[in-house]
mmCIF file of C-alpha atoms in Angstrom:
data_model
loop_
_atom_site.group_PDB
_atom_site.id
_atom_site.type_symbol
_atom_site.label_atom_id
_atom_site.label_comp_id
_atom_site.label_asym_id
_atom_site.label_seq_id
_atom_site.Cartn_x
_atom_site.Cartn_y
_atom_site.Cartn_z
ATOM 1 C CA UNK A 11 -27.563 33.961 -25.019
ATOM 2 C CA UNK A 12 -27.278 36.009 -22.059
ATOM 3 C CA UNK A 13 -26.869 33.191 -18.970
ATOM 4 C CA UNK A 14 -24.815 33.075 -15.778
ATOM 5 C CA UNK A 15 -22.156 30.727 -16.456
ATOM 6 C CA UNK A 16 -20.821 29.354 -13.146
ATOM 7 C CA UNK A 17 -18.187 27.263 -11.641
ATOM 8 C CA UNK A 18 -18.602 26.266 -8.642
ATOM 9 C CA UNK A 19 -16.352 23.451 -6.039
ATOM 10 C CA UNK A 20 -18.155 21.697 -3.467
ATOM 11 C CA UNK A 21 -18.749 18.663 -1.534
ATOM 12 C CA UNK A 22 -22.040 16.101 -2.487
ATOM 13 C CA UNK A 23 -24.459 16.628 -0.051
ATOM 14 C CA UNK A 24 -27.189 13.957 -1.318
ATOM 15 C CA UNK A 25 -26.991 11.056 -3.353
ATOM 16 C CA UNK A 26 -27.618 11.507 -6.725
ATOM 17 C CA UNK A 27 -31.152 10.921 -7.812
ATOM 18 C CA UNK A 28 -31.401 9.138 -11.498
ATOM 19 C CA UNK A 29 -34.157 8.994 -13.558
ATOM 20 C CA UNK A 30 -35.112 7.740 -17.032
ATOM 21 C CA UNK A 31 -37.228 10.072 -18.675
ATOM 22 C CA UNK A 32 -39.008 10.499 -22.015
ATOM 23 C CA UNK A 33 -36.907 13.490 -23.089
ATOM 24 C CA UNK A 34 -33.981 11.009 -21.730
ATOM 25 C CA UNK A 35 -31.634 10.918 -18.722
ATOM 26 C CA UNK A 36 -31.479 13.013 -15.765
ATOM 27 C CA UNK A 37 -29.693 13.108 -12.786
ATOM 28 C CA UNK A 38 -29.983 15.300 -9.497
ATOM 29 C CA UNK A 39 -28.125 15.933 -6.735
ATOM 30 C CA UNK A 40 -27.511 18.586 -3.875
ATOM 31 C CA UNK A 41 -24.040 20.121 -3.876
ATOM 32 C CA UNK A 42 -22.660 21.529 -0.674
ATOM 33 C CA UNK A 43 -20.340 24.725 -1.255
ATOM 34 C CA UNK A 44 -18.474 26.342 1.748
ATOM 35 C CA UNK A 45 -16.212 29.363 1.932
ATOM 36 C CA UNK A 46 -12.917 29.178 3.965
ATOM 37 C CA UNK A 47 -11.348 32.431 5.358
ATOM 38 C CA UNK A 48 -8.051 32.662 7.489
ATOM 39 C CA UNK A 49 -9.140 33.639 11.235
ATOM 40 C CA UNK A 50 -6.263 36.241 12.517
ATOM 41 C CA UNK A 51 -7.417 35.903 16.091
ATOM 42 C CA UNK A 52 -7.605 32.613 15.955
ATOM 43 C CA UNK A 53 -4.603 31.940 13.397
ATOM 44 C CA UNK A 54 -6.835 29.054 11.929
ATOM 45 C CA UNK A 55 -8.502 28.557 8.638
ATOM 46 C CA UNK A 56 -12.034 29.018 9.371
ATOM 47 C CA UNK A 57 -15.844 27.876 7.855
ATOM 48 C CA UNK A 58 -17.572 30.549 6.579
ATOM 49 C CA UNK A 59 -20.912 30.293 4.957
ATOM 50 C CA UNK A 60 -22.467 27.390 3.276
ATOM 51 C CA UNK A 61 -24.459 27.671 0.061
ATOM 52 C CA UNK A 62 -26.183 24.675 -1.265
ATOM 53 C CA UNK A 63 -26.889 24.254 -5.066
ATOM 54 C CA UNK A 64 -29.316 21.436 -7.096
ATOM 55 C CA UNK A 65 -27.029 20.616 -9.811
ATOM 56 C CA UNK A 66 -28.852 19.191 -12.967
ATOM 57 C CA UNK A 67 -27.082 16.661 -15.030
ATOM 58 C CA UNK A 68 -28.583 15.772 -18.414
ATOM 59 C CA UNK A 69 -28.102 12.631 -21.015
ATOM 60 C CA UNK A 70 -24.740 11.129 -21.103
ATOM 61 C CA UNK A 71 -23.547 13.141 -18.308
ATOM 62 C CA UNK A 72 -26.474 12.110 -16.307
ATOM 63 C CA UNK A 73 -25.978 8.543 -17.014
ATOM 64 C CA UNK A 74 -22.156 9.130 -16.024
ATOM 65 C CA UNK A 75 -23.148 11.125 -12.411
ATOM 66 C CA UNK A 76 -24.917 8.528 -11.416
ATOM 67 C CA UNK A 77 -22.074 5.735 -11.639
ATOM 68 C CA UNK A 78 -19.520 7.780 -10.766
ATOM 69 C CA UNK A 79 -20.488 10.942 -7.673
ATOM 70 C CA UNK A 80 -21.449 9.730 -4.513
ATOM 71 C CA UNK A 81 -21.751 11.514 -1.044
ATOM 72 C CA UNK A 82 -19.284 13.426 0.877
ATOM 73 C CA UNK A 83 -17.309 13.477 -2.500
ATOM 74 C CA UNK A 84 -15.497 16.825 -3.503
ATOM 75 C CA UNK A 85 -16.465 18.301 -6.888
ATOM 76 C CA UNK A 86 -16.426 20.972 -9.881
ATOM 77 C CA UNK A 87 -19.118 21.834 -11.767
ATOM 78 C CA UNK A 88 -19.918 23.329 -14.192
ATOM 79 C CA UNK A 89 -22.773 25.309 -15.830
ATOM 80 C CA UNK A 90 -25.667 27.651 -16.336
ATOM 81 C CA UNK A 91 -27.207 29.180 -13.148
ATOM 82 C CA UNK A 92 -30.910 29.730 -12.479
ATOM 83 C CA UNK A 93 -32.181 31.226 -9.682
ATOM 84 C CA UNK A 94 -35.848 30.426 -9.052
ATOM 85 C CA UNK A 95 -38.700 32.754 -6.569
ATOM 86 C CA UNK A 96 -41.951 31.315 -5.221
ATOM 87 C CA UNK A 97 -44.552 32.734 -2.827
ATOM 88 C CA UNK A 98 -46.949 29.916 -1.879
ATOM 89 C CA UNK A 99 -50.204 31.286 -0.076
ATOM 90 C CA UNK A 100 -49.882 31.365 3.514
ATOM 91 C CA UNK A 101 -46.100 30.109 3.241
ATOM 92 C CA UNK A 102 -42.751 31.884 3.779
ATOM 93 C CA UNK A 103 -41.470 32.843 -0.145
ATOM 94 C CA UNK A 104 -38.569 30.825 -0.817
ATOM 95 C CA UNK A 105 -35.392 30.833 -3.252
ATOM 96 C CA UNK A 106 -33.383 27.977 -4.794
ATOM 97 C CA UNK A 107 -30.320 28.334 -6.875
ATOM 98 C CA UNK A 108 -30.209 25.383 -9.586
ATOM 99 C CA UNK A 109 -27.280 24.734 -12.180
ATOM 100 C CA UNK A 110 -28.021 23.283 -15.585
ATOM 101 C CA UNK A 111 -24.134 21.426 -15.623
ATOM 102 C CA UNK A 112 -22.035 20.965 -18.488
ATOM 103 C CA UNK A 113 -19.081 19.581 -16.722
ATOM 104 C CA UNK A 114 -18.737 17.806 -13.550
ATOM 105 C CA UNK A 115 -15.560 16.144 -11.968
ATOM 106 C CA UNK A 116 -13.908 14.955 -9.254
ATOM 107 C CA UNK A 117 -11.989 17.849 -7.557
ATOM 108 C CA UNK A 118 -8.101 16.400 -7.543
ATOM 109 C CA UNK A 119 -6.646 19.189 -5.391
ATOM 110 C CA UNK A 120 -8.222 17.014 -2.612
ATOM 111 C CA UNK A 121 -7.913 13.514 -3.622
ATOM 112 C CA UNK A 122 -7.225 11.124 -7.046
ATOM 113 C CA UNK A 123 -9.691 9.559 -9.435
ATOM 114 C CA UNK A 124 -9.684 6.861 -11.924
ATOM 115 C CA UNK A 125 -11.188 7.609 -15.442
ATOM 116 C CA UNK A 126 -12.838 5.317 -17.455
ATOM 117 C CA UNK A 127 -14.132 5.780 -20.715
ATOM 118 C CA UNK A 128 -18.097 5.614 -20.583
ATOM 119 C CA UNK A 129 -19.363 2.765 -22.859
ATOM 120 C CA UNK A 130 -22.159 4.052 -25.349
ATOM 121 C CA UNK A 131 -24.291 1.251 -25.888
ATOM 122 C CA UNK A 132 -27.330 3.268 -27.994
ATOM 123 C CA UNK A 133 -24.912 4.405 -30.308
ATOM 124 C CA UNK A 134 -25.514 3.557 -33.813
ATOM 125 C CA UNK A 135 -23.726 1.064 -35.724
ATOM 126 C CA UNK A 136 -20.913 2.852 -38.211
ATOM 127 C CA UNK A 137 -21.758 2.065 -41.223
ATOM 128 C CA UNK A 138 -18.964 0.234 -43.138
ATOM 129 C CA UNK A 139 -17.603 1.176 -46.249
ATOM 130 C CA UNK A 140 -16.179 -0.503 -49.239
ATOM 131 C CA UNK A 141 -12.191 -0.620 -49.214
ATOM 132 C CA UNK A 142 -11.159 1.919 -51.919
ATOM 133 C CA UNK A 143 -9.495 0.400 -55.099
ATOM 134 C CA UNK A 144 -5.564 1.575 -54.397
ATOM 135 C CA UNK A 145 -4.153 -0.621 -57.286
ATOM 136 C CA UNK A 146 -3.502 1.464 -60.474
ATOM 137 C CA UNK A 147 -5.915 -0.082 -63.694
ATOM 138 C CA UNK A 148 -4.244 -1.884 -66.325
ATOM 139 C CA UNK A 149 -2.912 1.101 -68.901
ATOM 140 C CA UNK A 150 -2.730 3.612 -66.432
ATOM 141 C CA UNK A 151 0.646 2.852 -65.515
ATOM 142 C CA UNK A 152 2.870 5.525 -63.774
ATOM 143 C CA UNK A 153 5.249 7.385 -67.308
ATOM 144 C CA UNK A 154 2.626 6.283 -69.264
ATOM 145 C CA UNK A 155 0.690 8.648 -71.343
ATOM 146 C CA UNK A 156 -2.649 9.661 -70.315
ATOM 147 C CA UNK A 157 -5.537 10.482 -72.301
ATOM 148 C CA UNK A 158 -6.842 13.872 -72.201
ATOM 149 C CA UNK A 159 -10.124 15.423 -71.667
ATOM 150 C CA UNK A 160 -11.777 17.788 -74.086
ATOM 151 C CA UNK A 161 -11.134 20.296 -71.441
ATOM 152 C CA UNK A 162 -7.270 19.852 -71.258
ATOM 153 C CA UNK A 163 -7.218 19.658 -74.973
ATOM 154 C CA UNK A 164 -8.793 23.203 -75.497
ATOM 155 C CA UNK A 165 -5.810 24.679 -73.354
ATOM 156 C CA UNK A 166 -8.258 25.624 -70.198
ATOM 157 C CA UNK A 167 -7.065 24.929 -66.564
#
């Protein structure tokens, strides 16, 4: 209820990792994200501070991650962060920030992409259903007369 919904642009700093799990796909990858200020002295843009992320992917997103994001490629994502603490005996404590994504795409301010529709090839068959009788029955012809119900006949509406 309460999360940290972020969105964050970046560049792919690892190839995604897939995996096949019981719970189902995953996909993992490290994303790269680097401010850019304007340098007066220097009257150049200029790096500033990198932050890296381990962006989560999940299911059909997972599955679509992996085809799709490779390194070096700029991206958005999007998604729930979670920053995680540990203090290992006799070891320097250490943070990671992880995001659970909901989105992810190709960032077009810096190049184009070609979408494709992902195949879904555990998707259930639709069921198919009988083709409705449109043809009016015999008697029931449009100006013709038709019969009423007890309920029409009493007057109620």
């Amino acid at each position: 209820m309460n999360e940290t919904l972020v969105c964050v642009v970046g560049n792919v700093a690892t190839q995604p990792l897939y995996r096949d799990m019981a719970a189902g796909p995953s996909a993992r990858f490290r994303l790269a994200v680097t401010s850019r200020y304007w340098d007066r002295e220097k009257s150049a843009w200029t790096d500033g501070h990198t932050n890296f992320f381990t962006v989560w992917a999940n299911r059909q997103l997972a599955v679509n991650v992996a085809a799709s994001v490779e390194v070096g490629q700029p991206v958005v994502v999007q998604g729930r962060l979670k920053v995680r603490s540990e203090t290992r005996e006799g070891q320097q404590g250490w943070a990671s920030a992880d995001i659970d994504a909901v989105a992810i795409g190709h960032d077009l301010a810096r190049g184009t992409a070609a979408f494709r529709r992902a195949a879904r090839p555990d998707a259930p068959p639709r069921a198919t259903r009988p083709e409705p009788e449109w043809e009016t029955p015999p008697g029931e012809a449009v100006g013709e007369e038709a019969e009423q119900s007890p309920v029409e006949a009493a007057g109620v509406t």
